[in-house]
Short mmCIF file of C-alpha atoms and ligand atoms in Angstrom, two decimals:
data_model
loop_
_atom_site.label_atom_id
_atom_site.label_comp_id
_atom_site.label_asym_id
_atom_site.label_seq_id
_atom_site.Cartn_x
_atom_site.Cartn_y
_atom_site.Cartn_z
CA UNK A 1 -83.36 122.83 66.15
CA UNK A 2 -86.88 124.86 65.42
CA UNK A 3 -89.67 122.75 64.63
CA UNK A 4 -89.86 123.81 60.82
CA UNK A 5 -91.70 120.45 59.02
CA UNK A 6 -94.75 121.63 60.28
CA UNK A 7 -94.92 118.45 62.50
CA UNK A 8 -97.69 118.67 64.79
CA UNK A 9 -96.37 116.35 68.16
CA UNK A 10 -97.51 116.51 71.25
CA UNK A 11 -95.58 116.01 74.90
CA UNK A 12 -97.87 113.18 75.16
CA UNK A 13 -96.87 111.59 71.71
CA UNK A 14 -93.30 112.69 72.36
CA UNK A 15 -92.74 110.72 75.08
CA UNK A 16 -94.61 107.69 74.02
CA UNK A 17 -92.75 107.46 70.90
CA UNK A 18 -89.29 107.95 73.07
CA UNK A 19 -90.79 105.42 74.94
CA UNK A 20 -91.31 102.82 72.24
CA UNK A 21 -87.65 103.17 71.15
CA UNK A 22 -86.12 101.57 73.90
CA UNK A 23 -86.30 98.20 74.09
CA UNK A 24 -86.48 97.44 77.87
CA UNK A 25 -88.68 100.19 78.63
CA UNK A 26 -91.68 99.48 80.84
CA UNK A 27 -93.67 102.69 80.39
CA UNK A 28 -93.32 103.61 84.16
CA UNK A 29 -91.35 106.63 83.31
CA UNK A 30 -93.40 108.20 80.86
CA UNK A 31 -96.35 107.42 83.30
CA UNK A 32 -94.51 109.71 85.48
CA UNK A 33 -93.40 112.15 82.69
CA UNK A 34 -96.94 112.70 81.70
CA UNK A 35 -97.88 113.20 85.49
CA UNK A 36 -95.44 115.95 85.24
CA UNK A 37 -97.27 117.17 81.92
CA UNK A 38 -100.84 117.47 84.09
CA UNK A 39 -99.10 119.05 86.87
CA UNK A 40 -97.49 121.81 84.89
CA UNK A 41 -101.23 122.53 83.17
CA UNK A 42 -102.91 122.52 86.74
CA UNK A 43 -100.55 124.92 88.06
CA UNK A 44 -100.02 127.03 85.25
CA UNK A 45 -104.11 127.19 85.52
CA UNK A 46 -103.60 128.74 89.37
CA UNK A 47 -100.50 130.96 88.61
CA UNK A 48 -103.34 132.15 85.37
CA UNK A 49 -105.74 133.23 87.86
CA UNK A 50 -103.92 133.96 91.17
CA UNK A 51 -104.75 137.54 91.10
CA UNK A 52 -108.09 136.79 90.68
CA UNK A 53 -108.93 134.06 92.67
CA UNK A 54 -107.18 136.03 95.32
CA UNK A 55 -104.07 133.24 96.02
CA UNK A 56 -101.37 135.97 95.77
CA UNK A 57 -99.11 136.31 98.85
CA UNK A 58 -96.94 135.07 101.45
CA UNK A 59 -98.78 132.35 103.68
CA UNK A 60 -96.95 133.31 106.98
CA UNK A 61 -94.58 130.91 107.35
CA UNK A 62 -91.27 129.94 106.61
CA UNK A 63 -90.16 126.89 104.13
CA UNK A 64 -87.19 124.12 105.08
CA UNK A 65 -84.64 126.58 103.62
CA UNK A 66 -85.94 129.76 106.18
CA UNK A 67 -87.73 130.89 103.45
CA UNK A 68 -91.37 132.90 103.69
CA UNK A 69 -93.86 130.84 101.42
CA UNK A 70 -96.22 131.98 98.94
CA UNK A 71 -99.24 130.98 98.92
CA UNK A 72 -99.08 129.53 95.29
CA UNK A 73 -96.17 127.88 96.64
CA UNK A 74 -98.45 125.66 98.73
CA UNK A 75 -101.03 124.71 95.70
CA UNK A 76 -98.38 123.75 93.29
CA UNK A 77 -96.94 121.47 95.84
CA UNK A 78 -100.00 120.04 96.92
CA UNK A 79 -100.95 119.75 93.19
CA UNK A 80 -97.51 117.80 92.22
CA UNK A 81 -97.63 115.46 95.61
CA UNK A 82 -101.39 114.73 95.12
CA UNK A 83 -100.72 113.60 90.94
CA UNK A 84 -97.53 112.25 91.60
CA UNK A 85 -98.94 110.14 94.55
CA UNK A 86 -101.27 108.35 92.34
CA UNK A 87 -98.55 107.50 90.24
CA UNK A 88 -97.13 103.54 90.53
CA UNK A 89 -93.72 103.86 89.44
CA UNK A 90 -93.45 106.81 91.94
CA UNK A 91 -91.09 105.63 95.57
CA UNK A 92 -89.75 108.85 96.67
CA UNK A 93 -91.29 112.55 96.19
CA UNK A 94 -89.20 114.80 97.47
CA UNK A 95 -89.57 118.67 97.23
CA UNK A 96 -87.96 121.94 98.13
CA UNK A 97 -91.02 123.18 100.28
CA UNK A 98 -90.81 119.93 102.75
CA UNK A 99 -88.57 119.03 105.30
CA UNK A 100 -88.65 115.38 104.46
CA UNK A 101 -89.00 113.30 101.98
CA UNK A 102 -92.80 111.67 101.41
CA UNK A 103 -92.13 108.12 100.31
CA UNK A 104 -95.20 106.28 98.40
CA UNK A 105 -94.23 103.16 97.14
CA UNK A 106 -92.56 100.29 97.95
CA UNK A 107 -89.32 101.34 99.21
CA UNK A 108 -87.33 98.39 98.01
CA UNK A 109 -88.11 98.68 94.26
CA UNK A 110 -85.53 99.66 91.78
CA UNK A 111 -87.88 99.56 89.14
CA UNK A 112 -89.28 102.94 90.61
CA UNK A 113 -87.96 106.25 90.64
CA UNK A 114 -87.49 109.22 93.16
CA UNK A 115 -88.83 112.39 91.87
CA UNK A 116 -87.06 116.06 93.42
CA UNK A 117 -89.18 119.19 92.59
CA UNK A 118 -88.98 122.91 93.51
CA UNK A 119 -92.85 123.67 92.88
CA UNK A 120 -92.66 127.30 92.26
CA UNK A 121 -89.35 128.55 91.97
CA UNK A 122 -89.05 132.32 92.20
CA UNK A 123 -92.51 132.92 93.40
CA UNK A 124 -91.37 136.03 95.09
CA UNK A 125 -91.96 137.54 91.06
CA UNK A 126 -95.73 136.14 91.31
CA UNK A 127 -96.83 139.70 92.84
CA UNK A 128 -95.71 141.49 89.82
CA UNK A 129 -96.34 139.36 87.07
CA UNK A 130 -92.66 137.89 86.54
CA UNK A 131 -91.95 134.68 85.51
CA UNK A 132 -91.90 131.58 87.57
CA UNK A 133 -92.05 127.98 87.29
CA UNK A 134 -91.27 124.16 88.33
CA UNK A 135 -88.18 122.65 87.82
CA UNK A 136 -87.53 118.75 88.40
CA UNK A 137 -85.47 115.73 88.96
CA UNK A 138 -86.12 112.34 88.19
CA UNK A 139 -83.53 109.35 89.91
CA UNK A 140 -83.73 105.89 90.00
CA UNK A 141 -84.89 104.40 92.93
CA UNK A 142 -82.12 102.36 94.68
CA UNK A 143 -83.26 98.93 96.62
CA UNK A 144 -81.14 98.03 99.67
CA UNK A 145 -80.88 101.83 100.86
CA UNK A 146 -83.03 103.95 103.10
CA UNK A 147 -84.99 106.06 101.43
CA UNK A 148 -83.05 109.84 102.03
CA UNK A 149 -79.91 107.23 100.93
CA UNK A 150 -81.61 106.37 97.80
CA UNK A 151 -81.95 110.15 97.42
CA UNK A 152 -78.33 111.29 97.67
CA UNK A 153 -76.96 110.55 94.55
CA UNK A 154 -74.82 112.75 92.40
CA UNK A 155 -76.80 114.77 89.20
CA UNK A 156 -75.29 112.61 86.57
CA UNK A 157 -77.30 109.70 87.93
CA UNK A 158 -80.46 111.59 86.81
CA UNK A 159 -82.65 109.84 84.19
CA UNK A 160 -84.24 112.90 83.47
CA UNK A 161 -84.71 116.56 84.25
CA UNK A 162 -86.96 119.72 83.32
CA UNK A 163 -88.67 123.06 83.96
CA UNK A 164 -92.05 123.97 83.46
CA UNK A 165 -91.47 127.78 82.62
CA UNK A 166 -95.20 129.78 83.50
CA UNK A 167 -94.09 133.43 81.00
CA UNK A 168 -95.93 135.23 79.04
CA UNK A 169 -96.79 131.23 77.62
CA UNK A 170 -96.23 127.59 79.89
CA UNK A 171 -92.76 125.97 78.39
CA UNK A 172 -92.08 122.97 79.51
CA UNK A 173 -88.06 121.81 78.80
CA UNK A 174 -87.16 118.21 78.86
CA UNK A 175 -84.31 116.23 78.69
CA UNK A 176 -83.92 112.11 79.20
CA UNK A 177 -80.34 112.03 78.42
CA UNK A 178 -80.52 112.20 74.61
CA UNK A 179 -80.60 115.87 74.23
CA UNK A 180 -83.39 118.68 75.10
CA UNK A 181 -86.50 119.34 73.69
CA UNK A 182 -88.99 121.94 74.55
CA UNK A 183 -92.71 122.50 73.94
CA UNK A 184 -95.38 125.14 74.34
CA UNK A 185 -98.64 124.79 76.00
CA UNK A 186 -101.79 125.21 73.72
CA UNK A 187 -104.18 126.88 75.58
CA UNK A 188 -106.80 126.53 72.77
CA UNK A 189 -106.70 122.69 73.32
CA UNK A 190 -104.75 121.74 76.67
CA UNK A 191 -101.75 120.23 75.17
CA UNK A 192 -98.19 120.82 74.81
CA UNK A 193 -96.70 121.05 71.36
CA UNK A 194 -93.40 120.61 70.73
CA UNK A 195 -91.08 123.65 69.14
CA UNK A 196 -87.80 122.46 69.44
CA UNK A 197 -86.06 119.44 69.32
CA UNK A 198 -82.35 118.76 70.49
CA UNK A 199 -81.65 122.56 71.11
CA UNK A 200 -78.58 123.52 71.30
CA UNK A 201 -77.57 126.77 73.50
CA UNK A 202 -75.47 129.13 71.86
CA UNK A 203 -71.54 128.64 72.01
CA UNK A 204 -71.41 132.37 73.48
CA UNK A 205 -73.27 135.54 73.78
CA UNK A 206 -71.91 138.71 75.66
CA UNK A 207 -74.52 138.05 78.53
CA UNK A 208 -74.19 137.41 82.40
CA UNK A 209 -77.25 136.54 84.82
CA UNK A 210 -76.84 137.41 88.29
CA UNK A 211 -77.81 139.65 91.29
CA UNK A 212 -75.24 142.40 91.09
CA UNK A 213 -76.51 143.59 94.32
CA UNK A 214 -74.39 141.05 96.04
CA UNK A 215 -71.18 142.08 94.38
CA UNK A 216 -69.15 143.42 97.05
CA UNK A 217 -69.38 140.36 99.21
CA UNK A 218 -68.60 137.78 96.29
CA UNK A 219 -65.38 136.13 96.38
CA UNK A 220 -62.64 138.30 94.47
CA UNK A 221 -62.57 136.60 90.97
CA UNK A 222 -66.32 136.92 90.10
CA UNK A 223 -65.72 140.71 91.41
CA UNK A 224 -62.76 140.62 88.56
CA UNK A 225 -64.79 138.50 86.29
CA UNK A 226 -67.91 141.83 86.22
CA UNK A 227 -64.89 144.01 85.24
CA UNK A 228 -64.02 142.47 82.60
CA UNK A 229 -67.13 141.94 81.21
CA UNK A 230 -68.46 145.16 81.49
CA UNK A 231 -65.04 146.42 80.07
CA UNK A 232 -65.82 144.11 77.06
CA UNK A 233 -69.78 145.25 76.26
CA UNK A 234 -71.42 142.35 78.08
CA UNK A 235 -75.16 143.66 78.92
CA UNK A 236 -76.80 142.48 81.77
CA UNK A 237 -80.10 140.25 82.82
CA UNK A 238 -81.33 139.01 85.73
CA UNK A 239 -85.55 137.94 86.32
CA UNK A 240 -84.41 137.02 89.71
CA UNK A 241 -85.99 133.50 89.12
CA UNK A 242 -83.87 130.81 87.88
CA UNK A 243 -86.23 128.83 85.45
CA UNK A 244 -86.75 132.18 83.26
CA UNK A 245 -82.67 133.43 83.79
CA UNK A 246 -81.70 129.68 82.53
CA UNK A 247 -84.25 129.46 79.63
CA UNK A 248 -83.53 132.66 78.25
CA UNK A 249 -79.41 131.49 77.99
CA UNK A 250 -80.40 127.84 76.74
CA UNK A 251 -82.31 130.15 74.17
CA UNK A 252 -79.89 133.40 73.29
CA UNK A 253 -76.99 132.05 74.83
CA UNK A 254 -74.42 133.80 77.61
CA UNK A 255 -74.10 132.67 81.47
CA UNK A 256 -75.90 132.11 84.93
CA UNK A 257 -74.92 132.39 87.90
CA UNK A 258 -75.20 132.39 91.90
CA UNK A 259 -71.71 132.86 93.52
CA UNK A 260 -71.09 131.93 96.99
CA UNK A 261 -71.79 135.07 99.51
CA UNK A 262 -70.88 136.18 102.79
CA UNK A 263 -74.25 135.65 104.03
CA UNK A 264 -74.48 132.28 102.33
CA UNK A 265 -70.82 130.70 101.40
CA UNK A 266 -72.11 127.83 99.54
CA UNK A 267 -74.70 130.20 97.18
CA UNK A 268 -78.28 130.22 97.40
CA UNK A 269 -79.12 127.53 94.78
CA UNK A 270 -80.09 124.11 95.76
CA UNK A 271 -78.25 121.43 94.30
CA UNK A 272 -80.89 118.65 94.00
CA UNK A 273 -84.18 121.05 93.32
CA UNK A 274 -82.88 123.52 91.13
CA UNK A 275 -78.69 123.12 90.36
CA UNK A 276 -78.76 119.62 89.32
CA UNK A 277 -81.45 119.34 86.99
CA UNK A 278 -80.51 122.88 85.17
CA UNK A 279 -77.07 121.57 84.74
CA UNK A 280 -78.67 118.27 83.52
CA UNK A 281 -80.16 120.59 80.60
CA UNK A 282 -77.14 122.90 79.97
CA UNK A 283 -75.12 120.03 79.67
CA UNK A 284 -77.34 118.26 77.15
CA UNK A 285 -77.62 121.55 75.23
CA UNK A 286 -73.95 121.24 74.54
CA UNK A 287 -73.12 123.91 77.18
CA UNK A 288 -71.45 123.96 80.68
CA UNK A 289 -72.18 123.86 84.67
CA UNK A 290 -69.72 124.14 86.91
CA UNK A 291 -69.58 125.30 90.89
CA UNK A 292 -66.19 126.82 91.01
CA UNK A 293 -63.45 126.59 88.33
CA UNK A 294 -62.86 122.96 88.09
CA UNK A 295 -65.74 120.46 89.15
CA UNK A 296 -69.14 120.11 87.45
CA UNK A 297 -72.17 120.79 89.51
CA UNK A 298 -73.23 117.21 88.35
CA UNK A 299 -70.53 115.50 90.11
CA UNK A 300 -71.52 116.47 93.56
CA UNK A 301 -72.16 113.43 95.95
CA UNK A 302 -74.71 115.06 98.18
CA UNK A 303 -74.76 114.43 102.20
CA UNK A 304 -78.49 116.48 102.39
CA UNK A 305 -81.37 116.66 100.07
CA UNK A 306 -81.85 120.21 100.99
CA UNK A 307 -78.30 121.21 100.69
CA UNK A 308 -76.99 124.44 98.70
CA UNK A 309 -74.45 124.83 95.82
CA UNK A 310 -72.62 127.84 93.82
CA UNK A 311 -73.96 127.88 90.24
CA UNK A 312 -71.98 129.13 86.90
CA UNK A 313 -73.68 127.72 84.04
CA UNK A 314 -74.84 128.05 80.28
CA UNK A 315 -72.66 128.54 77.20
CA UNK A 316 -69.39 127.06 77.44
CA UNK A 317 -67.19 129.93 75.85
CA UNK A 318 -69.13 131.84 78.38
CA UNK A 319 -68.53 129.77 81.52
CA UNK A 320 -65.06 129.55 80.78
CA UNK A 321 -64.13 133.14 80.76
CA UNK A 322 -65.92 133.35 84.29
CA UNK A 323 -63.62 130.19 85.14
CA UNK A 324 -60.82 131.95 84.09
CA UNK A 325 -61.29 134.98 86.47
CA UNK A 326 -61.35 132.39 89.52
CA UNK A 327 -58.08 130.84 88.72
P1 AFP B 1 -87.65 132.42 95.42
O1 AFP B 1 -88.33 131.14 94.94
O2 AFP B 1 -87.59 132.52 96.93
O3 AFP B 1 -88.18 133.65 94.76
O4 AFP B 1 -86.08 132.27 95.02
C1 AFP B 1 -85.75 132.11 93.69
C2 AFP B 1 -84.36 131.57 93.58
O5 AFP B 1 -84.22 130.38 94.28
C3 AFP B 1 -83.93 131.38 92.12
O6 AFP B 1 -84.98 131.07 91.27
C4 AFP B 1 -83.28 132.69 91.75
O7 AFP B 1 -82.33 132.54 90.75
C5 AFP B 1 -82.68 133.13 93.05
O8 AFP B 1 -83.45 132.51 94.08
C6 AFP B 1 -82.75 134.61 93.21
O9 AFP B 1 -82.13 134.97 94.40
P2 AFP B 1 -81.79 136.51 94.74
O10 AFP B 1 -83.11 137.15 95.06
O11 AFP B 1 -80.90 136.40 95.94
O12 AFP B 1 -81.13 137.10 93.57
#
């Protein structure tokens, strides 16, 4: 729903009045939310002035998933480890760029959460002025387990999820499991103001997001599932990043996805950095995510915080005809 009674409320007053209306809460995770809030502002600062400040670029080396990183990749990790660090109710940070997870509280304490980020997902469009941005996972810590243990647990145990989109203007998408609300950053005064609240993706919209390029080596019924809908007047768009693909369908509608390939059977996506917490907001938008044509991303009980998932996800009349093809 568009903000249209001219209220004027902050992130910051968002979450603090979430806060307030449950009774048990203890104010650690909107401590943690808000850390999230500075993050996105510090990095949408760099990816502002990466051409100029000269940060554009591939660092020269790989990432964890064989991956060459950006340079920007780097700052807006270091910028979400060093906030989220100083952070009490944080345990467990773990992120896409690092091979293992940095642990900074007590390890024991279920009163603290576990928060899963990809820092700058599709930074590969940072050269040419394409869209990027954060996405994130927030879990309950679990007492009793190791910490990669207190890690593995399936999306639906998420107590919240988001993106921080950095377009042509920084969105940042929420959800904490009572719908999705989404706000734009003001740079005339450094806040985030919110424009939507409990958003609801459109039922369908003759729209598919994926890399085509990979057709011929995806698995017979998406191949049959492109007919179709290019016999049927589907169009076509794909930003190659998944935070600006997924907000355009929670927006207008249609579906996203990254089949399985030859070169990588189970998809590109990563389940607990960037699968997970989209599905987390599809799902809470009233639409669908699903890895193949019966089992919901959000049911996976992961064996590796780095491992990989096929994604189909966004409207639900949309998923399902994809689903259909794959029968
Ligand atoms: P990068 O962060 O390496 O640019 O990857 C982005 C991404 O993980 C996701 O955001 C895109 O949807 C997907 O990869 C694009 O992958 P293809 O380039 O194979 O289409």
């Amino acid at each position: 729903m568009p903000n249209t009674d001219n209220e004027m409320i902050t992130l910051q007053s968002h979450i603090l009045s979430n806060e307030a209306r449950q009774e048990n809460a203890t104010g650690t995770l909107s401590w943690i939310l808000s850390a999230l809030s500075i993050s996105a502002k510090m990095i949408s600062a760099s990816v502002r002035r990466a051409r100029l400040e000269d940060v554009l670029g591939e660092v020269g080396n790989e990432n964890i998933q064989g991956e060459s990183q950006q340079k920007l990749d780097v700052i807006a990790n270091d910028i979400l480890l060093r906030i989220l660090a100083a952070r009490d109710g944080v345990a467990i940070v773990a992120s896409e760029e690092n091979e293992e997870p940095v642990i900074i509280g007590a390890e024991d304490d279920d009163q603290k959460y576990c928060i899963l980020f990809d820092p700058l997902d599709g930074s590969s469009n940072l050269d040419v002025c394409g869209g990027v941005g954060t996405i994130f996972s927030i879990l309950r810590n679990r007492s009793g387990v190791s910490p990669k243990e207190s890690l593995l647990q399936p999306g639906t145990e998420q107590v919240a999820a988001g993106y921080i989109l950095y377009g042509s203007s920084t969105i940042f998408t929420l959800t904490v499991g009572e719908g999705v609300d989404m706000f734009v950053l003001d740079p005339a005064i450094g806040a985030f103001m919110r424009v939507e609240t409990n958003l609801q993706i459109p039922k369908a919209n003759k729209s598919y997001s994926m890399n085509e390029g990979n057709r011929l080596s995806f698995p017979q019924g998406y191949q049959d599932y492109l007919h179709w809908a290019q016999s049927n007047g589907y169009s076509s768009r794909y930003a190659g990043a998944m935070v600006a693909d997924v907000h355009r369908i929670l927006l207008k509608g249609g579906v996203f996805m990254y089949p399985p390939t030859e070169k990588a059977p189970a998809g590109k996506l990563r389940l607990m950095y960037e699968a997970n917490p989209m599905s987390m907001l599809i799902e809470q938008a009233g639409g669908k995510a699903v890895y193949d044509s019966e089992n919901r991303i959000q049911d996976v009980q992961p064996t590796d915080i780095h491992q990989r998932v096929p994604v189909i996800m966004g409207s639900a009349d949309e998923v399902n005809q994809v689903i259909s093809h794959l029968k």
